[in-house]
Short mmCIF file of C-alpha atoms (C1' of nucleotides) in Angstrom, two decimals:
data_model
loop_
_atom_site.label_atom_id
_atom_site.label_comp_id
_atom_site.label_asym_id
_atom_site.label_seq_id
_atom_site.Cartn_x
_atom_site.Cartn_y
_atom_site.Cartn_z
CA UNK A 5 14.83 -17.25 2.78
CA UNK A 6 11.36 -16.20 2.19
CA UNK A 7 9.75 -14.73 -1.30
CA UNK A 8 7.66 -11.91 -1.39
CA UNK A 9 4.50 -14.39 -1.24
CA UNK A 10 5.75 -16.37 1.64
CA UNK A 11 6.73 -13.19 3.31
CA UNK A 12 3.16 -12.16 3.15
CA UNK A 13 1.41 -15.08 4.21
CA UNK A 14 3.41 -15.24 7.75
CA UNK A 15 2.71 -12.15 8.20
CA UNK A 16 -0.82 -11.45 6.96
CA UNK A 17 0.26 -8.39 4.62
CA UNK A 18 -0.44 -8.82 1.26
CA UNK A 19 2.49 -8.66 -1.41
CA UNK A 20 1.54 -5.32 -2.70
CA UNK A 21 1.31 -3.85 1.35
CA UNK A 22 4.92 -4.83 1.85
CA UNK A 23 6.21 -3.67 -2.08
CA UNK A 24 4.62 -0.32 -1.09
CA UNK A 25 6.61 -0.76 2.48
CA UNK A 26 9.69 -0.78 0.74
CA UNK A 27 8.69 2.06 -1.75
CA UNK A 28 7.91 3.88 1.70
CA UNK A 29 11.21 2.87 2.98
CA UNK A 30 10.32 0.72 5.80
CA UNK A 31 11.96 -2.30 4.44
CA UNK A 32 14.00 -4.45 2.17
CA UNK A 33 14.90 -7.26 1.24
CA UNK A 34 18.00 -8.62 2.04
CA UNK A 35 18.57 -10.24 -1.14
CA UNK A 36 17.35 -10.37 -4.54
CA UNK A 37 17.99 -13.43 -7.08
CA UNK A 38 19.43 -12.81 -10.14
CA UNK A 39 15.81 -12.32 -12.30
CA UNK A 40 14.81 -10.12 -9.63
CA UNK A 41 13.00 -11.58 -6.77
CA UNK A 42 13.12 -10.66 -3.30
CA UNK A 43 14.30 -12.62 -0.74
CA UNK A 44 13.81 -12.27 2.67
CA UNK A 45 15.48 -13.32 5.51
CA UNK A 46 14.53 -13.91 9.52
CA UNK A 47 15.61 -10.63 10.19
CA UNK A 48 13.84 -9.10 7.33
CA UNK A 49 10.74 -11.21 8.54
CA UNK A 50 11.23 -9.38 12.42
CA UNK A 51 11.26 -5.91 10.70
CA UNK A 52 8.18 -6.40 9.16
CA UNK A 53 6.67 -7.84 11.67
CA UNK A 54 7.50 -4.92 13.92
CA UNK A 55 6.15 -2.78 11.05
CA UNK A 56 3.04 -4.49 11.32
CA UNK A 57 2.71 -3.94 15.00
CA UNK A 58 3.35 -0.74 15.11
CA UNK A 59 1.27 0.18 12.53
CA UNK A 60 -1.34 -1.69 13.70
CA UNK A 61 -1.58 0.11 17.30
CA UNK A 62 -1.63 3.26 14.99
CA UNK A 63 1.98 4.80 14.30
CA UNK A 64 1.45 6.69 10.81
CA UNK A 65 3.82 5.04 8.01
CA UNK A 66 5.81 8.19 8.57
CA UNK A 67 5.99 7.55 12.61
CA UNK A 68 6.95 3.84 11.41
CA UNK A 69 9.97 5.27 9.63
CA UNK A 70 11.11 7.20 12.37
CA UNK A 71 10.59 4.61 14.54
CA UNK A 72 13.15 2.27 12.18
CA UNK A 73 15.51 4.51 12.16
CA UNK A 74 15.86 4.75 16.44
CA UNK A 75 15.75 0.61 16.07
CA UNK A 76 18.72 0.33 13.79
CA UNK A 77 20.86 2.69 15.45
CA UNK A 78 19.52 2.77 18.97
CA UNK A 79 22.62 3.55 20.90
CA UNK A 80 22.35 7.06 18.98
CA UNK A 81 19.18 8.07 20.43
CA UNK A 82 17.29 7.94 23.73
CA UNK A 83 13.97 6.80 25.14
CA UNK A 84 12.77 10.19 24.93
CA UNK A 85 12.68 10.10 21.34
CA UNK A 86 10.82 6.94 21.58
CA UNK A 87 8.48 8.54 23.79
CA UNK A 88 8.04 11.96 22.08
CA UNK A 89 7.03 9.96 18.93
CA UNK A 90 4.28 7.72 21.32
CA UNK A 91 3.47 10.87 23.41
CA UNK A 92 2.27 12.43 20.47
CA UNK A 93 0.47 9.66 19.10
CA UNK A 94 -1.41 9.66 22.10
CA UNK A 95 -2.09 12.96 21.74
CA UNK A 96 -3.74 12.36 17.98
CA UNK A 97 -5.61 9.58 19.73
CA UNK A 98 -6.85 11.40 22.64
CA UNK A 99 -8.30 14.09 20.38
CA UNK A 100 -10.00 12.08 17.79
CA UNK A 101 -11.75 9.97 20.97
CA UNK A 102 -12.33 13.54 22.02
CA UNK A 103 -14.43 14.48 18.93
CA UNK A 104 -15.76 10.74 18.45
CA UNK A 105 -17.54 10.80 22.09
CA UNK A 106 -18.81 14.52 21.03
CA UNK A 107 -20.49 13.12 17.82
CA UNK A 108 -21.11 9.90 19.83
CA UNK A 109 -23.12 11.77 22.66
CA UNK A 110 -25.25 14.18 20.22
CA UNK A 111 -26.30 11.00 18.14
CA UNK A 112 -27.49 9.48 21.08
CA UNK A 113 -29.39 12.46 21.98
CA UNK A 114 -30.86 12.92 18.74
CA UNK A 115 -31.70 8.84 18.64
CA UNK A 116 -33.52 9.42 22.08
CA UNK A 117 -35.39 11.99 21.00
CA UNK A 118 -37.29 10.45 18.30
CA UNK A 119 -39.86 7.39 18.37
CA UNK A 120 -38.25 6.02 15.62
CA UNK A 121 -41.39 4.75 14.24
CA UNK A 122 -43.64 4.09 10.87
CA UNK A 123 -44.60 8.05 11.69
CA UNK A 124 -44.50 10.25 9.23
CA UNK A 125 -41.20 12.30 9.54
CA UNK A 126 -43.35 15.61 9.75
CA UNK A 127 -42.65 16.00 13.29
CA UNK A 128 -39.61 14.39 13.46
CA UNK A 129 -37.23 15.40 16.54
CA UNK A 130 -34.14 14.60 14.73
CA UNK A 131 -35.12 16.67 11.90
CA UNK A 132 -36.04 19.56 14.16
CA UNK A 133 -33.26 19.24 15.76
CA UNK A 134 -30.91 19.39 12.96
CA UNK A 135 -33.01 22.28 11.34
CA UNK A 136 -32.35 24.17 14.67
CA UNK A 137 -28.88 24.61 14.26
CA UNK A 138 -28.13 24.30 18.16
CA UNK A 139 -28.02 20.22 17.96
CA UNK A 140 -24.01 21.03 18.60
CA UNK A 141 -25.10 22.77 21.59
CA UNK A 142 -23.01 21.06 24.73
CA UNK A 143 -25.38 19.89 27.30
CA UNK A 144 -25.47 18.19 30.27
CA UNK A 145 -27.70 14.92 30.21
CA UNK A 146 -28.86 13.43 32.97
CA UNK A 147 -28.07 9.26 32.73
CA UNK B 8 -30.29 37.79 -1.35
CA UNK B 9 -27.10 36.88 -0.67
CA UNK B 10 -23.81 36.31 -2.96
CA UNK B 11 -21.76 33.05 -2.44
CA UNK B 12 -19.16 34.92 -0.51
CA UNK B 13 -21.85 36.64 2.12
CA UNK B 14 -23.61 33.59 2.67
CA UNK B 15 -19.55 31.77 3.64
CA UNK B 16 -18.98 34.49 5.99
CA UNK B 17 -22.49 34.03 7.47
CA UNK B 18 -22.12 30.10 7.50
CA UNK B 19 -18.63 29.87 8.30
CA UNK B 20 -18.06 27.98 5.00
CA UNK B 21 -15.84 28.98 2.30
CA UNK B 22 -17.33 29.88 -1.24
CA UNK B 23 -15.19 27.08 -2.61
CA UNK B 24 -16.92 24.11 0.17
CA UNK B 25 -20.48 25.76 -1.04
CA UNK B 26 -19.84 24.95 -4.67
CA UNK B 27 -18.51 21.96 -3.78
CA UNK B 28 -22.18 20.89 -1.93
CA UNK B 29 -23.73 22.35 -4.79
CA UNK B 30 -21.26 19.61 -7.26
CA UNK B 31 -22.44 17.19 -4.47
CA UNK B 32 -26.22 17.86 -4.91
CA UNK B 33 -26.48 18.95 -1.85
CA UNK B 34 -27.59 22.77 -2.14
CA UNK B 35 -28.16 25.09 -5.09
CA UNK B 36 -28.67 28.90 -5.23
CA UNK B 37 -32.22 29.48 -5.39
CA UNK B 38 -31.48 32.15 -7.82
CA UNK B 39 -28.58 33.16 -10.45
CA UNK B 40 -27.96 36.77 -11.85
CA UNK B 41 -28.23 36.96 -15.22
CA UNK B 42 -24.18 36.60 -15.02
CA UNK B 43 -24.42 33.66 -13.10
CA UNK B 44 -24.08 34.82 -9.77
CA UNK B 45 -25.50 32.86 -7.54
CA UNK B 46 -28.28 34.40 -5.39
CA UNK B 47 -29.33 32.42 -2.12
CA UNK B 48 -32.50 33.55 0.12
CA UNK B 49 -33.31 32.73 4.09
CA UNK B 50 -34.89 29.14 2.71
CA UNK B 51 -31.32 28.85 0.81
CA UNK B 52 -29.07 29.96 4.12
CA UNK B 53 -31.04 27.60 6.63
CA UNK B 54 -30.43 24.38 4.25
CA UNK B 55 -26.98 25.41 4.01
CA UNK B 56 -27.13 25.39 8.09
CA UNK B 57 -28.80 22.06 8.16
CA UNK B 58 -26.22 20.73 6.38
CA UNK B 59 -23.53 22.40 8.18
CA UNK B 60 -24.86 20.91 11.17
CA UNK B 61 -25.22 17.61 10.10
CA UNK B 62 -21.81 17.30 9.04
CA UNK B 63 -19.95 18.55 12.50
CA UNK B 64 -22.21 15.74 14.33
CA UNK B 65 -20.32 13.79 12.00
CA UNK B 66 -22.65 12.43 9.09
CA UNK B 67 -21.08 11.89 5.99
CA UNK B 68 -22.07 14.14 2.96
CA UNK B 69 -24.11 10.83 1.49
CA UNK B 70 -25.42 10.98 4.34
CA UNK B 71 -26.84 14.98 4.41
CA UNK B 72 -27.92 14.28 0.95
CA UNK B 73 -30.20 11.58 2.09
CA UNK B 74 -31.52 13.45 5.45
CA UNK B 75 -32.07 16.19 2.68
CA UNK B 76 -34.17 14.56 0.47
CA UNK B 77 -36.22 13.33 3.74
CA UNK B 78 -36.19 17.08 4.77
CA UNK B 79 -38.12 18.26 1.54
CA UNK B 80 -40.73 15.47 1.59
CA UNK B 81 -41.22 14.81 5.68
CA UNK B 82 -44.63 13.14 4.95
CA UNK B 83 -43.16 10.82 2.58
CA UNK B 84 -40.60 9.17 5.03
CA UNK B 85 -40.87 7.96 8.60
CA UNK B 86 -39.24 8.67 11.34
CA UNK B 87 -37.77 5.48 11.33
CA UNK B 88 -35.92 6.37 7.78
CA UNK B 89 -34.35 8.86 10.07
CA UNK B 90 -33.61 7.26 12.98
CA UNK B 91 -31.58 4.02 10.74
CA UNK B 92 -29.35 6.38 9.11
CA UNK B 93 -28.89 8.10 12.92
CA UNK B 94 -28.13 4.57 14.39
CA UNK B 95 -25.75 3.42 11.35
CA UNK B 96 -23.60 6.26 12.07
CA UNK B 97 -23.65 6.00 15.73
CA UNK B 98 -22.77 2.57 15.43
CA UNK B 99 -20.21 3.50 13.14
CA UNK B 100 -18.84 5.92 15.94
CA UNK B 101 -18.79 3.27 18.65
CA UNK B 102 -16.74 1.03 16.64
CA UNK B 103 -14.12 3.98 15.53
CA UNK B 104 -14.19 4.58 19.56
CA UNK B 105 -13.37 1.11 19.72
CA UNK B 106 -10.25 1.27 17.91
CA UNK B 107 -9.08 4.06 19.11
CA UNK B 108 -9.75 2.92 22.56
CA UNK B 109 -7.64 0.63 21.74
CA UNK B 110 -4.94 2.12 20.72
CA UNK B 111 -5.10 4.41 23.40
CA UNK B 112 -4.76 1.61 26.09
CA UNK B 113 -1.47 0.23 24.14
CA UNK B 114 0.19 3.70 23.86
CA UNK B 115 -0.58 4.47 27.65
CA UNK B 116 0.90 0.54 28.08
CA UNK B 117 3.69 1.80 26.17
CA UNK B 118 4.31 5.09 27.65
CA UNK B 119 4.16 3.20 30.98
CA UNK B 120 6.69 0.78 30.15
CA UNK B 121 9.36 3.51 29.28
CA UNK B 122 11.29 6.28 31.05
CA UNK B 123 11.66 8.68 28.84
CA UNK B 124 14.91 10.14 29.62
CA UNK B 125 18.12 11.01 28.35
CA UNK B 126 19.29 7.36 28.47
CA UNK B 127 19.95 5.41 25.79
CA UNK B 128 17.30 3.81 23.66
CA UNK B 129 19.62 0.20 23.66
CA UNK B 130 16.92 -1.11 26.08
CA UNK B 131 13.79 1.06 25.81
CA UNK B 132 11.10 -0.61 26.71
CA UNK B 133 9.00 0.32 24.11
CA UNK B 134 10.88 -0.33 20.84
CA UNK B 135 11.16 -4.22 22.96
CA UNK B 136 7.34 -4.13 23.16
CA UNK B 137 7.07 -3.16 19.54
CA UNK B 138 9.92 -5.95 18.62
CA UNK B 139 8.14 -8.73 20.56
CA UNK B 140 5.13 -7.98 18.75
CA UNK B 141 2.80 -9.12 21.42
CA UNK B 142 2.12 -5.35 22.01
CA UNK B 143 -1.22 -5.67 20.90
CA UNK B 144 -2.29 -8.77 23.38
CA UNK B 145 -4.86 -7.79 25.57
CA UNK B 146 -4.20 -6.92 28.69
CA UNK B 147 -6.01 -6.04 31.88
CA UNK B 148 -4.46 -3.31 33.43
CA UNK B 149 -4.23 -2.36 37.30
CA UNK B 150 -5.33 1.50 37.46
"C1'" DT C 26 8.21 -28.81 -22.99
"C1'" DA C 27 4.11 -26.72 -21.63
"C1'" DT C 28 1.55 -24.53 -18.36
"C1'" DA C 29 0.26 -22.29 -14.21
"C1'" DA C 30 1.58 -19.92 -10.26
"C1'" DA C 31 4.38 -16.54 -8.66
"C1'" DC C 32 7.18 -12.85 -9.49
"C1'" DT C 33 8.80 -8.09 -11.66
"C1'" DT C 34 8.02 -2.87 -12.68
"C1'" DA C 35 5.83 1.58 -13.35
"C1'" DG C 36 2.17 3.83 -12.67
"C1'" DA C 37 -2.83 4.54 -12.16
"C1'" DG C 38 -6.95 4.13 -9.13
"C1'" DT C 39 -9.44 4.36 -4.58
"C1'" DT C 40 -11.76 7.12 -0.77
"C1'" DA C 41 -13.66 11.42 1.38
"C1'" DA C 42 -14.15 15.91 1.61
"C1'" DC C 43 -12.49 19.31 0.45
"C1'" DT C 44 -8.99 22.87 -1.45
"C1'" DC C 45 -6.90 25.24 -4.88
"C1'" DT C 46 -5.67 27.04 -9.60
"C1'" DA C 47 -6.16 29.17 -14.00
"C1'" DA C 48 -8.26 32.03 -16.94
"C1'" DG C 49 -11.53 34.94 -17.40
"C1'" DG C 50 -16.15 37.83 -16.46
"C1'" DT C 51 -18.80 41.35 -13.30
"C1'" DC C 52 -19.58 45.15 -10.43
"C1'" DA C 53 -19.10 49.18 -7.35
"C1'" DA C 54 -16.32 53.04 -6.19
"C1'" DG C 55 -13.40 56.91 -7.22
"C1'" DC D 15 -12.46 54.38 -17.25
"C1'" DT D 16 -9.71 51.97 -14.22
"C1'" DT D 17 -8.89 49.36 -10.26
"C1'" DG D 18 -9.79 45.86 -7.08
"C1'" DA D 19 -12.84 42.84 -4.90
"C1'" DC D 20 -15.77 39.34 -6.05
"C1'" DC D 21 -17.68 36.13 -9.07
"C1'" DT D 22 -17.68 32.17 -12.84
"C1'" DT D 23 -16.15 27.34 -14.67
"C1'" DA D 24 -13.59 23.14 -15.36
"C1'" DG D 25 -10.58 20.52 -13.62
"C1'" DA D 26 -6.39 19.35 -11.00
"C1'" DG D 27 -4.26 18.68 -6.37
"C1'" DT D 28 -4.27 17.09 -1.42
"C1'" DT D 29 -3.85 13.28 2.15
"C1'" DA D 30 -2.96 8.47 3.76
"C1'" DA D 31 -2.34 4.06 3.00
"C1'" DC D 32 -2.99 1.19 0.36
"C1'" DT D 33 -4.87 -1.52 -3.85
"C1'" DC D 34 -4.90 -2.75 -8.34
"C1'" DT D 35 -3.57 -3.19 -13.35
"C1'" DA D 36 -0.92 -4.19 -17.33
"C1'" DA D 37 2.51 -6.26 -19.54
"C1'" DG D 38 6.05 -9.00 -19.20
"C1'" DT D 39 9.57 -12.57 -16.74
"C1'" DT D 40 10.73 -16.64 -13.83
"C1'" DT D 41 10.16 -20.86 -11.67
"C1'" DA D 42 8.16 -25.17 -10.32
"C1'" DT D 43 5.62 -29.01 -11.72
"C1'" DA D 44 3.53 -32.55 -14.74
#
DNA sequence: TATAAACTTAGAGTTAACTCTAAGGTCAAG
DNA sequence: CTTGACCTTAGAGTTAACTCTAAGTTTATA
């Protein structure tokens, strides 16, 4: 049986990360002494630790939740609720990369454009380029 | 001249997100009626753009306020002032690509690993890969 | 027994960039 | 002169996921 600190140490959360878990609903603690602390068992440790990994490849706390809920009663549901849940993750993903590589390729534009140098900024590409309005212009750039 | 609400219809801003870059420092009606009404002219509506601009390629609004104080005294910075603030957020970019590449390479791992049917989730693959919590080990993967 | 480390709670603060509300003033049209 | 669209301000609310604080309690150690 682990205390909060313990608990946090093996896993690399901090105290407050996994009180707020619990606020959130992701976990308890399968016991509490008599003043009030928590104690944690192995199987408390695995949920957390599942927690952690799903939140680390990027499951919202809320996704988490849903997640727990298929784990503790999977006979009830089916791998296509799993997969909805990742599907659409992916989808959030996909987009953000989407708009990333957008913002990604116009900075690198807008770098090669400009000497980059002790100039004065007078003539500045980048700030022409901004000024134009038509820096969010798609284009096709030859590598 | 234009009124707050003309010159959101012509940016594709709302009134409220102009004040709120005026708050910011960012803008600021060249002109107010004697009822406070703010009045904006061409030189008003193409700063407005600039910034408008400069935030879809994804700088931050500290960001526009510093490209805008280069913008109104060009001799007085270099290009290379530009170009560090362009490069800080492009590198900032790359790294959020990172992560989400990432992420995206687990959740295809994932998606991979699971059928997705009707069946019962008892032995999805995924909520096993999320339990073993070696879901996040790298991996090279056979395309 | 004294002290320090660790624990408890409720609730506020953080961040970014808006977004909205309330309560009221202005202006053009009919 | 009234109605409705538009404007003003200050300030609160939103979102996500923590992160921290304050004030007090418990436990382990010397």
């Amino acid at each position: 049986m682990l205390r909060i600190g313990e608990l946090a140490t093996k896993t690399g959360l901090t105290a407050h990360t996994i009180r707020f878990y619990e606020k959130s609903g992701l976990i308890n603690a399968s016991q509490r002494s008599e003043s009030g602390y928590r104690y944690y068992t192995d199987t408390d440790v695995r949920q957390v630790e599942f927690v952690k990994t799903a939140r680390k490849i990027g499951f919202s706390v809320d996704d988490v939740s849903t997640l727990l809920s298929i784990r503790v009663d999977k006979s009830n549901h089916t791998c296509h609720d799993v997969t909805e849940i990742t599907q659409r993750k992916l989808n959030d993903v996909n987009e953000k990369i989407s708009e990333l590589l957008l913002m990604q390729q116009t900075l690198k534009i807008l770098l090669n454009s400009c000497c980059g140098g002790p100039e004065s900024a007078t003539h500045c590409s980048i700030m022409e380029a901004l000024d134009a309005s038509n820096a969010l212009k798609p284009r096709i750039i030859a590598e």
